[in-house]
Short mmCIF file of C-alpha atoms and ligand atoms in Angstrom, two decimals:
data_model
loop_
_atom_site.label_atom_id
_atom_site.label_comp_id
_atom_site.label_asym_id
_atom_site.label_seq_id
_atom_site.Cartn_x
_atom_site.Cartn_y
_atom_site.Cartn_z
CA MET D 1 270.12 91.79 98.99
CA HIS D 2 269.06 90.78 102.28
CA HIS D 3 266.57 87.80 102.69
CA PHE D 4 263.99 87.83 105.39
CA GLN D 5 261.67 85.61 106.50
CA PRO D 6 257.83 86.00 105.00
CA ASN D 7 255.88 87.67 107.49
CA LYS D 8 252.31 86.33 107.66
CA SER D 9 250.94 89.84 108.32
CA GLY D 10 251.76 91.02 104.95
CA ASP D 11 253.61 93.99 106.48
CA TRP D 12 257.34 93.45 106.87
CA THR D 13 258.83 91.84 109.76
CA SER D 14 259.95 93.95 112.46
CA GLU D 15 263.59 92.98 111.38
CA GLU D 16 263.13 94.40 108.02
CA PHE D 17 261.55 97.50 109.48
CA GLU D 18 264.92 98.05 111.56
CA TYR D 19 267.11 97.02 108.41
CA TYR D 20 265.27 99.45 106.13
CA GLY D 21 265.05 102.27 108.79
CA ALA D 22 268.84 101.87 109.13
CA GLN D 23 269.23 102.17 105.46
CA LEU D 24 266.99 105.17 104.92
CA LEU D 25 269.02 106.96 108.01
CA SER D 26 272.43 106.18 106.40
CA LEU D 27 271.16 107.50 103.12
CA LEU D 28 269.78 110.75 104.73
CA LYS D 29 273.13 111.30 106.62
CA ARG D 30 274.84 111.04 103.20
CA HIS D 31 272.12 113.43 101.83
CA PHE D 32 272.45 116.15 104.53
CA ASP D 33 276.42 115.44 104.36
CA HIS D 34 276.44 116.53 100.69
CA ILE D 35 273.53 118.54 100.38
CA ARG D 36 275.49 121.83 99.41
CA HIS D 37 276.54 119.97 96.44
CA LEU D 38 272.60 119.23 95.46
CA PRO D 39 270.91 121.59 93.37
CA VAL D 40 268.25 123.49 95.44
CA SER D 41 265.61 123.60 92.45
CA THR D 42 265.15 121.31 89.44
CA SER D 43 264.81 122.61 85.73
CA ILE D 44 262.63 119.58 84.76
CA SER D 45 259.53 120.39 82.85
CA PRO D 46 256.06 118.97 84.28
CA ALA D 47 255.82 116.43 80.97
CA GLU D 48 259.14 115.11 81.57
CA LEU D 49 258.67 114.40 85.25
CA HIS D 50 255.24 112.79 84.61
CA GLN D 51 256.69 110.61 82.25
CA LEU D 52 259.51 109.65 84.70
CA LEU D 53 257.07 108.82 87.42
CA ASP D 54 253.98 107.74 85.85
CA GLN D 55 254.33 104.01 86.05
CA PRO D 56 251.53 101.55 85.82
CA LEU D 57 249.73 100.53 88.99
CA PRO D 58 252.12 97.65 90.76
CA GLU D 59 250.03 94.52 90.74
CA GLN D 60 252.43 92.56 92.46
CA ALA D 61 254.53 93.49 95.58
CA LEU D 62 257.99 95.36 94.46
CA PRO D 63 261.18 94.99 96.58
CA PHE D 64 261.59 97.89 98.62
CA SER D 65 265.04 98.42 97.93
CA GLU D 66 264.01 99.29 94.47
CA THR D 67 261.54 101.89 95.59
CA LEU D 68 264.16 103.41 97.70
CA GLN D 69 266.59 103.68 94.84
CA GLU D 70 263.71 104.84 92.53
CA THR D 71 263.18 107.57 95.20
CA TRP D 72 266.71 108.58 95.17
CA ASP D 73 266.97 108.63 91.43
CA HIS D 74 263.68 109.86 90.22
CA VAL D 75 261.82 111.94 92.95
CA ILE D 76 264.40 113.64 95.37
CA PRO D 77 266.46 115.17 92.34
CA HIS D 78 263.11 116.70 91.27
CA LEU D 79 262.05 118.35 94.24
CA THR D 80 262.86 122.05 95.30
CA HIS D 81 264.91 121.46 98.38
CA TRP D 82 263.41 123.51 101.36
CA ASN D 83 265.62 121.93 103.58
CA HIS D 84 268.95 123.06 101.81
CA PRO D 85 271.04 125.68 103.43
CA SER D 86 270.65 127.81 100.16
CA PHE D 87 266.98 128.00 99.86
CA HIS D 88 266.22 131.39 100.43
CA ALA D 89 262.64 131.73 98.86
CA TYR D 90 259.03 132.47 100.15
CA PHE D 91 260.08 131.99 103.98
CA SER D 92 263.20 129.76 104.59
CA ASN D 93 262.22 127.42 107.01
CA SER D 94 263.94 123.87 108.27
CA ALA D 95 263.28 120.87 109.75
CA SER D 96 266.02 120.11 112.44
CA TYR D 97 267.40 116.74 112.87
CA PRO D 98 265.00 116.17 116.15
CA GLY D 99 262.20 117.46 114.48
CA ILE D 100 262.60 114.99 111.77
CA LEU D 101 263.32 111.92 114.04
CA ALA D 102 260.06 113.08 116.02
CA ASP D 103 257.96 112.63 112.76
CA LEU D 104 259.34 108.90 112.59
CA LEU D 105 258.12 108.23 116.29
CA ILE D 106 254.67 110.19 115.58
CA SER D 107 253.98 107.70 112.56
CA SER D 108 255.16 104.83 114.44
CA LEU D 109 252.95 105.41 117.16
CA ASN D 110 249.93 106.73 114.75
CA VAL D 111 248.01 108.12 117.72
CA ASN D 112 244.86 110.05 116.75
CA ALA D 113 244.77 113.24 119.18
CA MET D 114 241.28 113.85 118.97
CA VAL D 115 240.05 113.94 122.20
CA TRP D 116 242.07 113.46 125.54
CA LYS D 117 240.92 109.80 126.14
CA SER D 118 241.88 108.77 122.73
CA ALA D 119 245.71 109.90 123.25
CA PRO D 120 246.06 111.21 126.91
CA ALA D 121 249.70 112.05 126.78
CA ALA D 122 249.28 113.69 123.15
CA SER D 123 246.65 115.91 124.55
CA THR D 124 248.52 116.84 127.64
CA LEU D 125 251.67 117.45 125.90
CA GLU D 126 249.65 119.75 123.40
CA LYS D 127 248.78 121.79 126.29
CA VAL D 128 252.42 121.91 127.67
CA VAL D 129 254.02 122.96 124.25
CA LEU D 130 251.32 125.52 124.11
CA LYS D 131 252.10 126.79 127.34
CA TRP D 132 255.98 126.92 126.21
CA LEU D 133 255.20 128.64 123.00
CA ALA D 134 252.90 131.34 124.82
CA GLU D 135 255.64 132.09 127.19
CA MET D 136 258.34 132.54 124.37
CA ILE D 137 256.08 135.08 123.13
CA LYS D 138 255.12 136.78 126.21
CA LEU D 139 251.28 135.57 126.32
CA ASP D 140 249.38 134.46 129.53
CA PRO D 141 250.91 130.71 129.53
CA ALA D 142 246.96 129.79 130.36
CA THR D 143 245.58 131.17 127.07
CA ASP D 144 243.46 128.75 125.19
CA GLY D 145 245.70 127.27 122.26
CA VAL D 146 245.57 124.57 119.66
CA LEU D 147 248.00 122.87 117.34
CA LEU D 148 247.12 123.14 113.60
CA ASN D 149 248.08 122.40 110.31
CA GLY D 150 248.77 125.74 109.14
CA ALA D 151 248.54 129.45 109.54
CA SER D 152 245.74 129.62 107.17
CA LEU D 153 243.24 127.93 108.75
CA ALA D 154 244.24 129.18 111.97
CA THR D 155 243.27 132.52 110.58
CA PHE D 156 239.94 131.09 109.25
CA TYR D 157 239.33 129.52 112.68
CA ALA D 158 239.71 132.60 114.77
CA LEU D 159 237.56 134.38 112.27
CA VAL D 160 234.82 132.08 112.91
CA ALA D 161 235.00 132.49 116.64
CA ALA D 162 235.08 136.35 116.04
CA ARG D 163 232.14 136.11 113.47
CA ASP D 164 230.01 134.19 116.22
CA LEU D 165 231.01 136.33 119.05
CA HIS D 166 229.77 139.65 117.11
CA ALA D 167 226.38 138.19 115.65
CA PRO D 168 223.68 140.01 116.87
CA ILE D 169 222.48 138.40 120.17
CA ASP D 170 218.88 137.66 118.43
CA ILE D 171 220.28 135.72 115.67
CA ASP D 172 221.35 132.20 116.42
CA ILE D 173 224.02 131.58 113.59
CA ARG D 174 225.04 128.35 114.91
CA ASN D 175 221.40 126.52 114.44
CA GLU D 176 220.00 128.94 111.73
CA GLY D 177 222.75 129.76 109.68
CA LEU D 178 223.66 133.02 108.00
CA ILE D 179 221.19 132.91 105.28
CA GLY D 180 217.76 134.49 105.22
CA HIS D 181 218.10 137.03 108.40
CA THR D 182 216.55 140.39 107.13
CA ASN D 183 217.84 142.00 110.44
CA LEU D 184 221.95 140.79 109.71
CA PRO D 185 223.92 143.77 108.99
CA LYS D 186 226.53 143.10 106.40
CA MET D 187 229.70 141.64 108.03
CA ARG D 188 232.94 143.21 107.55
CA ILE D 189 236.47 142.48 108.09
CA TYR D 190 239.65 144.81 107.87
CA THR D 191 243.23 144.32 106.99
CA SER D 192 246.18 145.90 105.49
CA ASP D 193 246.70 145.73 101.64
CA GLN D 194 249.53 143.53 102.55
CA ALA D 195 247.92 141.04 104.40
CA HIS D 196 248.13 137.09 103.58
CA SER D 197 245.97 135.70 100.95
CA SER D 198 244.63 133.59 103.88
CA VAL D 199 242.33 136.43 105.24
CA ASP D 200 240.65 136.83 101.84
CA LYS D 201 240.23 133.04 101.57
CA ALA D 202 238.57 132.98 105.07
CA ALA D 203 236.33 135.79 104.00
CA ILE D 204 235.16 133.81 100.79
CA ALA D 205 234.80 130.51 103.22
CA LEU D 206 232.79 132.28 105.96
CA GLY D 207 230.40 133.73 103.95
CA ILE D 208 231.61 137.53 104.53
CA GLY D 209 232.64 138.10 100.90
CA LEU D 210 235.78 139.55 99.28
CA ASN D 211 233.98 142.87 98.88
CA ASN D 212 233.66 142.90 102.83
CA VAL D 213 237.28 142.66 103.21
CA VAL D 214 238.44 146.21 103.65
CA LYS D 215 241.79 146.99 102.69
CA ILE D 216 243.40 149.32 104.77
CA SER D 217 246.33 151.43 103.06
CA SER D 218 249.83 150.73 104.28
CA ASN D 219 252.62 153.53 104.41
CA GLU D 220 255.85 153.61 102.68
CA ASN D 221 257.08 150.83 104.91
CA TYR D 222 254.19 148.75 104.15
CA GLN D 223 252.77 148.84 107.69
CA MET D 224 248.99 149.43 108.09
CA ILE D 225 248.33 153.09 108.85
CA PRO D 226 246.11 153.07 111.95
CA THR D 227 244.11 156.37 110.87
CA GLU D 228 243.19 154.72 107.80
CA LEU D 229 241.89 151.89 109.87
CA LYS D 230 240.06 154.43 112.34
CA LYS D 231 238.49 156.21 109.16
CA ALA D 232 237.27 152.84 107.60
CA LEU D 233 235.67 151.52 110.84
CA GLU D 234 233.84 155.23 111.53
CA HIS D 235 232.58 155.24 107.84
CA ASP D 236 231.36 151.79 108.02
CA LEU D 237 229.77 151.90 111.60
CA LYS D 238 227.87 155.06 110.42
CA GLN D 239 226.69 153.06 107.14
CA GLY D 240 225.39 150.21 109.26
CA TYR D 241 228.04 147.73 108.76
CA LEU D 242 228.77 145.12 111.53
CA PRO D 243 233.18 144.78 111.71
CA ILE D 244 233.61 141.53 113.12
CA ALA D 245 237.30 141.57 113.13
CA VAL D 246 240.75 143.38 112.30
CA ILE D 247 243.61 141.31 111.14
CA ALA D 248 247.00 142.84 111.85
CA THR D 249 250.09 141.34 110.48
CA VAL D 250 253.49 140.80 112.22
CA GLY D 251 255.82 139.87 109.32
CA THR D 252 253.99 140.27 106.07
CA THR D 253 254.41 138.05 103.40
CA SER D 254 255.67 140.08 100.89
CA THR D 255 258.16 142.48 102.71
CA GLY D 256 258.17 141.13 106.41
CA ALA D 257 256.63 144.52 107.67
CA VAL D 258 255.22 144.62 111.19
CA ASP D 259 251.64 146.70 111.71
CA PRO D 260 251.62 148.84 114.49
CA ILE D 261 249.86 146.74 116.93
CA GLN D 262 249.13 149.26 119.85
CA PRO D 263 247.01 151.58 118.07
CA ILE D 264 245.23 149.31 116.09
CA ALA D 265 244.46 147.49 119.39
CA LYS D 266 243.36 150.47 120.96
CA LEU D 267 240.77 151.02 118.06
CA CYS D 268 239.67 147.66 118.15
CA ARG D 269 238.90 148.01 122.03
CA LYS D 270 237.12 151.24 121.35
CA HIS D 271 234.81 149.66 118.67
CA GLY D 272 234.60 146.33 120.49
CA VAL D 273 236.13 144.44 117.30
CA TRP D 274 238.03 141.40 117.62
CA LEU D 275 241.81 141.74 116.81
CA HIS D 276 243.43 138.94 115.24
CA ILE D 277 247.34 138.89 114.94
CA ASP D 278 248.70 137.14 112.05
CA ALA D 279 252.27 136.50 113.47
CA ALA D 280 252.89 133.66 111.21
CA TYR D 281 256.29 134.64 110.17
CA GLY D 282 257.21 137.15 112.57
CA GLY D 283 256.02 135.85 115.97
CA PHE D 284 259.30 134.07 117.07
CA TRP D 285 261.72 136.43 116.08
CA ASN D 286 261.02 138.18 119.09
CA LEU D 287 263.10 135.64 121.00
CA VAL D 288 266.31 137.39 119.65
CA PRO D 289 267.10 140.26 122.22
CA GLU D 290 267.65 143.43 119.89
CA ILE D 291 264.30 142.41 118.10
CA GLU D 292 262.72 142.07 121.67
CA MET D 293 263.52 145.63 122.45
CA HIS D 294 261.18 146.96 119.73
CA ALA D 295 258.90 144.12 119.41
CA GLU D 296 255.19 144.68 119.10
CA ASP D 297 253.04 143.31 122.11
CA LEU D 298 251.46 140.04 120.69
CA SER D 299 248.99 139.72 123.62
CA LEU D 300 247.09 142.63 122.84
CA GLY D 301 245.18 140.57 120.22
CA ASP D 302 242.12 138.27 120.91
CA SER D 303 243.88 135.74 118.95
CA LEU D 304 247.19 135.08 117.20
CA VAL D 305 248.81 132.86 115.20
CA VAL D 306 252.26 131.58 114.96
CA ASN D 307 253.82 129.18 112.82
CA PRO D 308 256.82 126.58 114.06
CA HIS D 309 257.05 125.18 111.12
CA LYS D 310 258.28 128.25 109.28
CA VAL D 311 260.52 129.58 112.11
CA LEU D 312 261.25 127.35 114.88
CA TYR D 313 263.07 124.27 113.01
CA THR D 314 259.80 121.95 113.20
CA PRO D 315 258.99 120.26 110.20
CA LEU D 316 255.51 120.91 108.67
CA GLU D 317 252.66 120.94 109.47
CA VAL D 318 252.46 122.56 112.84
CA THR D 319 251.08 126.02 113.51
CA ALA D 320 249.80 127.35 116.88
CA LEU D 321 246.76 129.45 117.33
CA PHE D 322 245.87 131.03 120.45
CA CYS D 323 242.70 132.66 121.56
CA LYS D 324 242.58 135.06 124.56
CA ARG D 325 238.97 134.77 124.79
CA LYS D 326 238.11 131.87 126.81
CA ASN D 327 236.19 129.07 125.34
CA ALA D 328 235.63 131.31 121.90
CA LEU D 329 236.92 128.40 119.91
CA ALA D 330 235.08 125.74 121.62
CA ASN D 331 231.70 127.96 121.35
CA SER D 332 232.05 127.95 117.58
CA PHE D 333 233.67 124.35 117.06
CA ARG D 334 232.26 121.96 119.64
CA LEU D 335 229.80 119.21 118.61
CA VAL D 336 230.11 116.11 120.15
CA PRO D 337 228.09 112.89 118.56
CA GLU D 338 227.69 110.03 120.80
CA TYR D 339 230.53 108.05 119.77
CA LEU D 340 232.95 110.63 120.66
CA GLU D 341 231.30 111.24 123.97
CA THR D 342 234.10 110.46 126.69
CA THR D 343 233.99 110.89 130.55
CA LYS D 344 235.55 114.24 131.25
CA GLU D 345 238.03 114.35 133.83
CA ASP D 346 239.52 117.56 135.26
CA GLY D 347 242.40 119.01 133.16
CA SER D 348 241.51 117.14 130.08
CA THR D 349 241.23 118.87 127.06
CA ASP D 350 239.58 117.50 123.93
CA TYR D 351 241.50 119.39 121.06
CA MET D 352 238.84 118.16 118.34
CA ASP D 353 236.59 120.92 120.00
CA TYR D 354 238.66 123.75 118.85
CA SER D 355 238.85 123.24 114.94
CA LEU D 356 236.95 121.50 112.13
CA GLN D 357 239.81 118.66 112.22
CA LEU D 358 238.71 115.44 114.02
CA GLY D 359 241.60 113.05 113.30
CA ARG D 360 244.76 115.00 114.49
CA SER D 361 248.24 113.58 114.38
CA PHE D 362 250.49 113.86 117.24
CA ARG D 363 252.00 117.23 116.46
CA SER D 364 252.90 118.28 120.11
CA LEU D 365 255.66 115.64 120.06
CA LYS D 366 257.67 117.22 117.53
CA LEU D 367 257.67 120.51 118.98
CA TRP D 368 258.24 118.80 122.32
CA TRP D 369 261.60 117.50 121.04
CA VAL D 370 262.79 120.44 119.37
CA ILE D 371 261.85 122.82 122.10
CA ARG D 372 263.69 120.12 124.63
CA THR D 373 266.64 119.59 122.26
CA PHE D 374 267.46 123.38 121.60
CA GLY D 375 266.03 124.88 124.79
CA LYS D 376 264.69 128.58 124.32
CA ASP D 377 268.16 129.84 124.34
CA GLY D 378 269.36 127.45 121.58
CA LEU D 379 266.39 128.88 119.64
CA ALA D 380 267.05 132.37 120.35
CA LYS D 381 270.69 131.83 119.47
CA GLN D 382 269.77 130.17 116.20
CA LEU D 383 267.62 132.66 115.32
CA THR D 384 270.14 135.33 116.15
CA HIS D 385 272.60 133.88 113.81
CA SER D 386 270.09 134.40 110.99
CA ILE D 387 269.57 138.15 111.68
CA ASP D 388 273.56 138.36 111.79
CA LEU D 389 273.84 136.98 108.48
CA THR D 390 271.13 139.02 107.33
CA LYS D 391 272.74 142.15 108.53
CA TRP D 392 275.82 141.29 107.02
CA LEU D 393 274.30 140.66 103.53
CA SER D 394 272.18 143.78 103.86
CA ALA D 395 275.40 145.74 104.59
CA GLU D 396 276.88 144.61 101.51
CA ILE D 397 274.03 145.34 99.52
CA ALA D 398 273.63 148.89 100.80
CA ASP D 399 277.25 149.69 99.78
CA HIS D 400 276.76 148.40 96.26
CA PRO D 401 275.96 150.96 93.76
CA ASP D 402 273.53 148.68 91.57
CA PHE D 403 271.47 147.46 94.39
CA ILE D 404 268.55 149.34 96.43
CA GLN D 405 266.99 147.76 99.19
CA ILE D 406 263.23 148.12 99.82
CA ALA D 407 261.48 148.40 103.10
CA SER D 408 263.82 146.90 105.54
CA SER D 409 261.94 144.23 107.77
CA PRO D 410 263.24 143.68 111.39
CA PHE D 411 263.20 140.18 110.54
CA ALA D 412 265.67 138.03 108.54
CA LEU D 413 264.30 138.88 105.11
CA ILE D 414 265.86 141.34 102.43
CA CYS D 415 263.83 142.76 99.43
CA LEU D 416 266.02 144.23 96.88
CA ARG D 417 265.78 145.85 93.42
CA VAL D 418 268.75 145.92 91.26
CA ILE D 419 268.64 149.57 89.57
CA PRO D 420 271.92 150.11 87.40
CA ARG D 421 273.92 153.35 88.70
CA LYS D 422 273.30 154.87 85.52
CA ILE D 423 269.68 154.53 85.83
CA GLN D 424 269.73 155.65 89.59
CA ALA D 425 271.74 158.73 88.62
CA PHE D 426 269.12 159.61 85.70
CA LEU D 427 265.83 159.06 87.92
CA PRO D 428 266.01 162.43 89.85
CA THR D 429 265.77 164.23 86.56
CA ALA D 430 263.47 162.00 84.67
CA THR D 431 260.10 162.76 83.44
CA PRO D 432 257.11 160.76 84.75
CA GLU D 433 257.02 158.89 81.19
CA GLU D 434 260.76 158.17 81.44
CA ARG D 435 260.35 157.06 85.11
CA ALA D 436 257.69 154.70 84.05
CA LEU D 437 259.29 153.52 81.01
CA LEU D 438 262.49 152.73 83.08
CA GLY D 439 260.43 151.11 85.94
CA GLY D 440 259.79 148.67 83.17
CA TYR D 441 263.13 148.14 82.20
CA ILE D 442 264.17 147.83 85.95
CA ASP D 443 261.27 144.97 86.36
CA GLN D 444 262.27 143.01 83.47
CA LEU D 445 266.02 143.12 84.77
CA ASN D 446 265.30 141.71 87.98
CA ARG D 447 262.87 139.11 86.66
CA ALA D 448 265.75 138.08 84.45
CA ILE D 449 268.46 138.09 87.11
CA LEU D 450 266.14 136.00 89.48
CA GLU D 451 265.52 133.78 86.81
CA LYS D 452 269.25 133.18 86.26
CA LEU D 453 270.15 132.79 89.79
CA ASN D 454 267.64 130.18 90.37
CA GLN D 455 268.49 128.21 87.22
CA THR D 456 272.41 127.99 88.69
CA GLY D 457 270.74 125.43 91.10
CA THR D 458 273.12 127.10 93.71
CA THR D 459 270.44 128.94 95.50
CA PHE D 460 266.65 129.41 95.22
CA LEU D 461 265.03 132.95 95.80
CA SER D 462 261.59 134.32 95.23
CA HIS D 463 260.00 137.65 94.07
CA THR D 464 257.29 139.86 95.03
CA VAL D 465 255.73 142.94 93.70
CA VAL D 466 255.20 145.92 95.76
CA LYS D 467 254.64 149.81 95.03
CA GLN D 468 258.20 150.33 93.77
CA GLY D 469 257.84 147.26 91.35
CA TYR D 470 259.16 143.74 90.66
CA VAL D 471 261.45 142.85 93.78
CA ILE D 472 263.73 140.11 94.59
CA ARG D 473 263.52 138.56 98.08
CA ILE D 474 266.14 136.93 100.17
CA SER D 475 264.63 135.10 103.31
CA ILE D 476 267.42 133.52 105.65
CA GLY D 477 266.14 131.07 108.26
CA ASN D 478 267.56 127.52 107.48
CA ILE D 479 269.09 126.09 110.40
CA HIS D 480 272.10 125.03 108.48
CA THR D 481 272.76 128.04 106.71
CA GLU D 482 276.20 129.53 107.17
CA PHE D 483 278.38 132.49 106.58
CA ARG D 484 280.06 130.80 103.69
CA ASP D 485 276.78 129.97 102.39
CA ILE D 486 275.51 133.70 102.38
CA GLU D 487 278.90 134.79 101.02
CA ARG D 488 278.59 132.48 98.29
CA LEU D 489 275.04 133.88 97.54
CA TRP D 490 276.23 137.67 97.39
CA GLU D 491 278.96 136.83 95.13
CA LEU D 492 276.76 135.06 92.69
CA LEU D 493 274.02 137.69 92.74
CA LYS D 494 276.98 140.56 92.28
CA LYS D 495 278.14 138.48 89.20
CA ILE D 496 274.84 137.68 87.61
CA SER D 497 273.41 140.94 88.03
CA GLY D 498 276.43 142.31 86.51
CA GLU D 499 276.43 140.25 83.36
CA THR D 500 272.67 140.83 83.19
CA ILE D 501 273.29 144.52 83.22
CA GLN D 502 275.77 144.36 80.77
CA GLN D 503 273.31 142.69 78.34
CA LEU D 504 270.59 145.25 79.11
CA THR D 505 270.07 148.08 76.01
CA LEU D 506 268.85 151.13 77.84
CA PRO D 507 266.74 153.49 76.06
CA SER D 508 268.66 156.31 74.42
CA PHE D 509 267.79 159.08 76.72
CA VAL D 510 269.45 157.63 79.64
CA ASP D 511 273.16 157.49 77.82
C1 PLP K 1 253.28 131.75 105.74
C2 PLP K 1 251.91 132.73 106.29
C3 PLP K 1 250.64 132.31 106.27
C4 PLP K 1 250.32 130.90 105.72
O1 PLP K 1 250.80 129.81 106.42
P1 PLP K 1 250.42 128.53 106.37
O2 PLP K 1 250.96 127.66 107.44
O3 PLP K 1 251.27 128.22 104.97
O4 PLP K 1 249.04 128.47 106.07
C5 PLP K 1 249.69 133.33 106.82
N1 PLP K 1 250.19 134.48 107.02
C6 PLP K 1 251.50 134.82 107.21
C7 PLP K 1 251.88 136.46 107.43
C8 PLP K 1 252.41 133.99 106.49
O5 PLP K 1 253.84 134.49 106.48
#
């Protein structure tokens, strides 16, 4: 136990700060050195965990060494470890070491990047990293942009700007609000049936309403069908609706599908409708040369969201929203009370003008550190590595008689269904009733396999439900995932699937 001189301020002394900081870093080093031996997820129940952590309000100061110990004993073991190389659920992400340290510096400085004057270098670095990101995804580097906490709010903000731009000229929504106009046509937004739920949530909050989110059908690869969009737009225009935006997705959440941006953009241009591209997951994969060759042109949207905290090795929360319509975001969100008035200088940006958020952390610093540390080439190389691992696993799955891959994504995401070969052989001659019954068996089988896989604690996968039924998803994207991890996952997947198939009693008509 170290003894420090008491500090009059009540906070630690700087010696204590350094001492515990070094201790934390060394604990973290051990954590990362042994992470492959740590379970990816926990099986503790909410009640047990509550009992473990629900302590009385501390009346007196507790020694920090105890808090640290308690954290390692009772908190960290009961997390799902997103930063684990065997985490493959949802969209696998990672906090790289420089990104993690940047968060320490961000908290240490604790600057509030609301206006240029309140944090000059933070505002300027935000502009710089947004320019770098724009360059990476082939947007005009001068495009308006802002760093936000997540793609969901980014989409909301883009749709607010779209709504305000499309509102009839004689209606002053900003001052009068949406309520009570007899001459305000019903606003609608259009997106595919695979779009992220944040589009629906935005419609709720915008006062557009879920019934006015038109879900355009997707094809067998889960991509929006442009001719269906065309039909919907033309139908609604005839009916007097006001289409304000189309949301296209690059990397859908279920299967990583990419909507055909070009024909969608053409329709949007023709009808003067705002195009928002949700590339939260898909945007940065364009850094991989072979993906870039076939990549959609992200600059065709009026607005675009990409998620560095999902794909670019930067810790939560950092999302970039770009808006090609100059000042559209500021026109919707700028509102400056006297106490936030500052003298404007040329080249200064007040990022509070671009969203609802006033207090903003120094998010640009972690992107600045991550991008400088790896360089665009380093990031591209790492993303390519994830794609290579995905291709290897995908080829193994394709060769296995009991596995079927669903809807191949260009990105590092595999969707599969375990279908025993016996059922596969029977299906072509099955009646519709038999087919439906077997579909239920297969769903149950896959659900059981996923549960058993996750219970091992050696991997963590998630699922989705698509037209074919229940599907197991494997997302590969952690910066520390290696070939041996994927090889081990494949062995485990085969073993558990085999065992679960053995235990399955099939309906008599299959035998
Ligand atoms: C992850 C994701 C989102 C939501 O992102 P958050 O940053 O968690 O809000 C939205 N759209 C798509 C396509 C996504 O993959």
